[in-house]
Amino acid sequence: MIHKAVSQDGIVEANYSLLISEERIQDRLAEMGREIGEKFNGKNPILIGVLNGGFVFLADLIRYIDTDCEIDFIRISSYGNEKESSGHIKVLKPLSADIKGRHVIVVEDIVDSGLSVQFLLQMLSAFGPASLETATLLRKKMRAKVDVPVEYVGFDIEDKFVIGYGLDENQVKRNLRSIYVVE
Ligand code: IMP
Ligand code: MG
């Protein structure tokens, strides 16, 4: 049973419909964490959370990984406050860790056009990691503009704008525990 720290009624608005419940998210993360933990057992992988949206997913995912792992964060921008990727991506916060020779997993909240992940994989591969993979909580497969490899996908979803569990609408609603569609 999941204990709610607070009632979230006040921030779940009438035009939001539940897409993926907190329980389903946690069940899927347990599977993903187990898969990553088994694959990288004893290899000390480094998971790179993509800010801001990826921080909740990263925080929960690592607690389902049953081997030592490290984390770092990178922040990129492409959207501003818009709902569509402009494709013009900037690094707002670079990596801190040295990933040369390391097993790296990029941890994204959502793969939409695929442009962000494509940019990140190109940039990070230049540092010479031993392996480079991507984990995303959500993927809007229909919207892909570029074909990027994503080794771990939590849920494939329809082409709808979603919020909660790290994902924002104009910077708010990241604190919702489930994922909702904005109708
Ligand atoms: P991409 O470069 O088009 O794949 O976009 C990736 C980024 O856009 C994600 O990491 C999110 O930050 C943002 N994004 C895409 N779709 C949504 C959505 O439905 N809700 C909130 N953010 C989204
Ligand atoms: Mg993102």
mmCIF file of C-alpha atoms and ligand atoms in Angstrom:
data_model
loop_
_atom_site.group_PDB
_atom_site.id
_atom_site.type_symbol
_atom_site.label_atom_id
_atom_site.label_comp_id
_atom_site.label_asym_id
_atom_site.label_seq_id
_atom_site.Cartn_x
_atom_site.Cartn_y
_atom_site.Cartn_z
ATOM 1 C CA MET A 1 0.000 0.000 0.000
ATOM 2 C CA ILE A 2 1.234 3.467 -0.857
ATOM 3 C CA HIS A 3 0.761 6.059 1.859
ATOM 4 C CA LYS A 4 -0.105 9.497 0.621
ATOM 5 C CA ALA A 5 1.851 12.212 2.392
ATOM 6 C CA VAL A 6 -0.702 14.826 1.431
ATOM 7 C CA SER A 7 -4.032 14.969 -0.305
ATOM 8 C CA GLN A 8 -3.405 16.076 -3.873
ATOM 9 C CA ASP A 9 -7.019 16.936 -4.626
ATOM 10 C CA GLY A 10 -6.302 20.644 -4.786
ATOM 11 C CA ILE A 11 -3.770 20.375 -7.595
ATOM 12 C CA VAL A 12 -5.549 17.742 -9.690
ATOM 13 C CA GLU A 13 -7.757 19.872 -11.886
ATOM 14 C CA ALA A 14 -11.032 19.051 -13.597
ATOM 15 C CA ASN A 15 -9.505 18.975 -17.079
ATOM 16 C CA TYR A 16 -6.910 16.364 -16.102
ATOM 17 C CA SER A 17 -7.714 12.720 -16.643
ATOM 18 C CA LEU A 18 -5.729 9.964 -15.014
ATOM 19 C CA LEU A 19 -3.479 8.125 -17.469
ATOM 20 C CA ILE A 20 -1.045 6.105 -15.320
ATOM 21 C CA SER A 21 -1.572 5.664 -11.604
ATOM 22 C CA GLU A 22 1.118 5.903 -8.974
ATOM 23 C CA GLU A 23 0.812 2.147 -8.381
ATOM 24 C CA ARG A 24 1.313 1.290 -12.059
ATOM 25 C CA ILE A 25 4.318 3.600 -12.274
ATOM 26 C CA GLN A 26 5.961 1.982 -9.259
ATOM 27 C CA ASP A 27 5.250 -1.559 -10.517
ATOM 28 C CA ARG A 28 6.834 -0.775 -13.876
ATOM 29 C CA LEU A 29 9.841 0.932 -12.250
ATOM 30 C CA ALA A 30 10.444 -2.176 -10.168
ATOM 31 C CA GLU A 31 10.717 -4.207 -13.397
ATOM 32 C CA MET A 32 12.945 -1.638 -15.100
ATOM 33 C CA GLY A 33 15.202 -1.329 -12.058
ATOM 34 C CA ARG A 34 15.560 -5.088 -11.837
ATOM 35 C CA GLU A 35 16.499 -5.318 -15.521
ATOM 36 C CA ILE A 36 19.098 -2.542 -15.227
ATOM 37 C CA GLY A 37 20.471 -3.950 -11.973
ATOM 38 C CA GLU A 38 20.936 -7.408 -13.476
ATOM 39 C CA LYS A 39 22.514 -6.100 -16.656
ATOM 40 C CA PHE A 40 24.984 -3.826 -14.865
ATOM 41 C CA ASN A 41 25.550 -5.902 -11.748
ATOM 42 C CA GLY A 42 28.973 -4.986 -10.294
ATOM 43 C CA LYS A 43 29.683 -2.508 -13.130
ATOM 44 C CA ASN A 44 28.802 0.682 -11.254
ATOM 45 C CA PRO A 45 26.716 2.318 -13.990
ATOM 46 C CA ILE A 46 26.125 6.060 -13.905
ATOM 47 C CA LEU A 47 22.579 7.257 -14.473
ATOM 48 C CA ILE A 48 22.287 10.747 -15.902
ATOM 49 C CA GLY A 49 19.010 12.438 -15.101
ATOM 50 C CA VAL A 50 17.805 14.978 -17.632
ATOM 51 C CA LEU A 51 16.547 18.028 -15.760
ATOM 52 C CA ASN A 52 14.046 19.141 -14.950
ATOM 53 C CA GLY A 53 11.505 16.482 -15.873
ATOM 54 C CA GLY A 54 13.616 13.384 -15.258
ATOM 55 C CA PHE A 55 14.399 13.955 -11.592
ATOM 56 C CA VAL A 56 11.401 12.140 -10.061
ATOM 57 C CA PHE A 57 11.809 9.112 -12.319
ATOM 58 C CA LEU A 58 15.558 8.932 -11.600
ATOM 59 C CA ALA A 59 15.014 9.216 -7.852
ATOM 60 C CA ASP A 60 12.519 6.348 -7.805
ATOM 61 C CA LEU A 61 14.269 4.189 -10.411
ATOM 62 C CA ILE A 62 17.609 3.982 -8.584
ATOM 63 C CA ARG A 63 15.855 2.599 -5.516
ATOM 64 C CA TYR A 64 14.824 -0.433 -7.572
ATOM 65 C CA ILE A 65 18.412 -1.046 -8.798
ATOM 66 C CA ASP A 66 20.049 -3.699 -6.665
ATOM 67 C CA THR A 67 23.724 -2.931 -7.340
ATOM 68 C CA ASP A 68 25.966 0.090 -6.786
ATOM 69 C CA CYS A 69 25.278 2.929 -9.202
ATOM 70 C CA GLU A 70 26.073 6.613 -9.427
ATOM 71 C CA ILE A 71 24.015 9.557 -10.600
ATOM 72 C CA ASP A 72 24.641 12.874 -12.282
ATOM 73 C CA PHE A 73 22.395 15.444 -13.935
ATOM 74 C CA ILE A 74 22.409 17.435 -17.121
ATOM 75 C CA ARG A 75 20.026 20.179 -18.039
ATOM 76 C CA ILE A 76 19.052 20.993 -21.576
ATOM 77 C CA SER A 77 16.392 23.201 -22.990
ATOM 78 C CA SER A 78 14.419 23.019 -26.160
ATOM 79 C CA TYR A 79 10.850 23.791 -25.224
ATOM 80 C CA GLY A 80 10.828 26.943 -23.158
ATOM 81 C CA ASN A 81 7.224 27.127 -22.082
ATOM 82 C CA GLU A 82 5.917 25.675 -25.315
ATOM 83 C CA LYS A 83 4.430 22.248 -25.890
ATOM 84 C CA GLU A 84 6.365 21.494 -29.061
ATOM 85 C CA SER A 85 10.074 20.919 -29.450
ATOM 86 C CA SER A 86 11.782 23.725 -31.330
ATOM 87 C CA GLY A 87 14.729 21.455 -32.092
ATOM 88 C CA HIS A 88 17.120 24.185 -30.920
ATOM 89 C CA ILE A 89 18.716 22.533 -27.932
ATOM 90 C CA LYS A 90 21.046 24.233 -25.485
ATOM 91 C CA VAL A 91 22.984 22.763 -22.567
ATOM 92 C CA LEU A 92 21.933 24.797 -19.531
ATOM 93 C CA LYS A 93 23.827 22.679 -16.979
ATOM 94 C CA PRO A 94 26.678 20.448 -18.138
ATOM 95 C CA LEU A 95 27.633 17.103 -16.615
ATOM 96 C CA SER A 96 29.840 17.104 -13.546
ATOM 97 C CA ALA A 97 31.088 13.512 -13.754
ATOM 98 C CA ASP A 98 33.787 12.144 -16.040
ATOM 99 C CA ILE A 99 31.994 9.421 -18.019
ATOM 100 C CA LYS A 100 34.974 8.152 -20.034
ATOM 101 C CA GLY A 101 34.986 4.361 -19.826
ATOM 102 C CA ARG A 102 31.774 4.333 -17.764
ATOM 103 C CA HIS A 103 28.489 2.554 -18.342
ATOM 104 C CA VAL A 104 26.080 5.456 -18.875
ATOM 105 C CA ILE A 105 22.279 5.444 -18.863
ATOM 106 C CA VAL A 106 20.486 8.651 -19.843
ATOM 107 C CA VAL A 107 17.283 8.967 -17.809
ATOM 108 C CA GLU A 108 14.512 10.976 -19.479
ATOM 109 C CA ASP A 109 10.949 11.682 -18.445
ATOM 110 C CA ILE A 110 9.553 11.421 -21.965
ATOM 111 C CA VAL A 111 10.727 10.885 -25.523
ATOM 112 C CA ASP A 112 8.530 12.907 -27.840
ATOM 113 C CA SER A 113 10.156 14.018 -31.111
ATOM 114 C CA GLY A 114 13.336 12.205 -30.049
ATOM 115 C CA LEU A 115 15.428 15.300 -30.747
ATOM 116 C CA SER A 116 16.527 15.752 -27.119
ATOM 117 C CA VAL A 117 17.713 12.163 -26.778
ATOM 118 C CA GLN A 118 19.404 12.270 -30.158
ATOM 119 C CA PHE A 119 21.274 15.414 -29.102
ATOM 120 C CA LEU A 120 22.256 13.912 -25.740
ATOM 121 C CA LEU A 121 23.488 10.635 -27.198
ATOM 122 C CA GLN A 122 25.625 12.445 -29.748
ATOM 123 C CA MET A 123 27.081 14.759 -27.144
ATOM 124 C CA LEU A 124 27.741 12.094 -24.502
ATOM 125 C CA SER A 125 29.242 9.568 -26.911
ATOM 126 C CA ALA A 126 32.049 12.065 -27.567
ATOM 127 C CA PHE A 127 33.240 11.555 -23.978
ATOM 128 C CA GLY A 128 34.009 7.882 -24.686
ATOM 129 C CA PRO A 129 31.674 5.952 -22.357
ATOM 130 C CA ALA A 130 32.038 2.147 -22.200
ATOM 131 C CA SER A 131 28.338 1.893 -23.025
ATOM 132 C CA LEU A 132 25.573 4.422 -23.569
ATOM 133 C CA GLU A 133 21.904 3.585 -23.168
ATOM 134 C CA THR A 134 18.645 5.444 -22.609
ATOM 135 C CA ALA A 135 15.817 4.886 -20.156
ATOM 136 C CA THR A 136 12.606 6.842 -20.507
ATOM 137 C CA LEU A 137 9.483 6.671 -18.414
ATOM 138 C CA LEU A 138 7.228 7.596 -21.331
ATOM 139 C CA ARG A 139 7.479 7.514 -25.095
ATOM 140 C CA LYS A 140 5.137 9.047 -27.674
ATOM 141 C CA LYS A 141 6.053 6.701 -30.468
ATOM 142 C CA MET A 142 3.714 8.274 -33.005
ATOM 143 C CA ARG A 143 5.457 11.623 -32.722
ATOM 144 C CA ALA A 144 9.039 10.515 -33.315
ATOM 145 C CA LYS A 145 10.799 12.756 -35.807
ATOM 146 C CA VAL A 146 14.063 10.889 -35.464
ATOM 147 C CA ASP A 147 14.710 7.233 -34.786
ATOM 148 C CA VAL A 148 16.682 7.038 -31.550
ATOM 149 C CA PRO A 149 17.511 3.865 -29.645
ATOM 150 C CA VAL A 150 15.732 3.662 -26.284
ATOM 151 C CA GLU A 151 16.652 0.519 -24.372
ATOM 152 C CA TYR A 152 14.235 0.922 -21.455
ATOM 153 C CA VAL A 153 10.721 2.311 -21.982
ATOM 154 C CA GLY A 154 8.292 2.542 -19.088
ATOM 155 C CA PHE A 155 5.126 3.136 -21.102
ATOM 156 C CA ASP A 156 4.329 3.893 -24.722
ATOM 157 C CA ILE A 157 1.574 6.516 -24.780
ATOM 158 C CA GLU A 158 -0.694 8.281 -27.249
ATOM 159 C CA ASP A 159 0.029 11.700 -28.659
ATOM 160 C CA LYS A 160 -1.413 13.669 -25.717
ATOM 161 C CA PHE A 161 0.200 16.287 -23.486
ATOM 162 C CA VAL A 162 0.821 14.756 -20.074
ATOM 163 C CA ILE A 163 1.735 16.128 -16.676
ATOM 164 C CA GLY A 164 2.702 14.874 -13.232
ATOM 165 C CA TYR A 165 5.466 12.672 -11.852
ATOM 166 C CA GLY A 166 8.126 15.200 -12.892
ATOM 167 C CA LEU A 167 6.415 16.370 -16.070
ATOM 168 C CA ASP A 168 5.245 19.954 -16.084
ATOM 169 C CA GLU A 169 2.822 22.316 -17.726
ATOM 170 C CA ASN A 170 4.343 25.794 -17.522
ATOM 171 C CA GLN A 171 6.653 24.519 -14.769
ATOM 172 C CA VAL A 172 3.968 23.345 -12.349
ATOM 173 C CA LYS A 173 2.286 19.973 -11.621
ATOM 174 C CA ARG A 174 5.594 18.068 -11.385
ATOM 175 C CA ASN A 175 4.640 17.066 -7.833
ATOM 176 C CA LEU A 176 1.619 14.975 -8.843
ATOM 177 C CA ARG A 177 2.225 11.329 -7.983
ATOM 178 C CA SER A 178 0.381 9.919 -10.997
ATOM 179 C CA ILE A 179 0.457 10.905 -14.667
ATOM 180 C CA TYR A 180 -2.481 12.789 -16.161
ATOM 181 C CA VAL A 181 -3.548 13.869 -19.648
ATOM 182 C CA VAL A 182 -4.322 17.568 -20.037
ATOM 183 C CA GLU A 183 -7.634 17.557 -21.925
HETATM 184 P P1 IMP B 1 11.686 15.704 -27.516
HETATM 185 O O1 IMP B 1 13.015 16.353 -27.725
HETATM 186 O O2 IMP B 1 10.642 16.232 -28.469
HETATM 187 O O3 IMP B 1 11.758 14.191 -27.513
HETATM 188 O O4 IMP B 1 11.130 16.198 -26.145
HETATM 189 C C1 IMP B 1 11.566 15.775 -24.980
HETATM 190 C C2 IMP B 1 11.194 16.719 -23.849
HETATM 191 O O5 IMP B 1 10.019 17.485 -24.092
HETATM 192 C C3 IMP B 1 10.886 15.910 -22.650
HETATM 193 O O6 IMP B 1 12.055 15.600 -21.948
HETATM 194 C C4 IMP B 1 9.936 16.800 -21.883
HETATM 195 O O7 IMP B 1 10.667 17.669 -21.055
HETATM 196 C C5 IMP B 1 9.204 17.587 -22.933
HETATM 197 N N1 IMP B 1 7.875 17.002 -23.226
HETATM 198 C C6 IMP B 1 7.503 16.307 -24.329
HETATM 199 N N2 IMP B 1 6.230 15.909 -24.261
HETATM 200 C C7 IMP B 1 5.774 16.350 -23.073
HETATM 201 C C8 IMP B 1 4.493 16.206 -22.396
HETATM 202 O O8 IMP B 1 3.523 15.580 -22.878
HETATM 203 N N3 IMP B 1 4.413 16.781 -21.163
HETATM 204 C C9 IMP B 1 5.439 17.450 -20.590
HETATM 205 N N4 IMP B 1 6.649 17.580 -21.172
HETATM 206 C C10 IMP B 1 6.809 17.036 -22.404
HETATM 207 MG MG MG B 2 12.891 16.351 -20.443
#
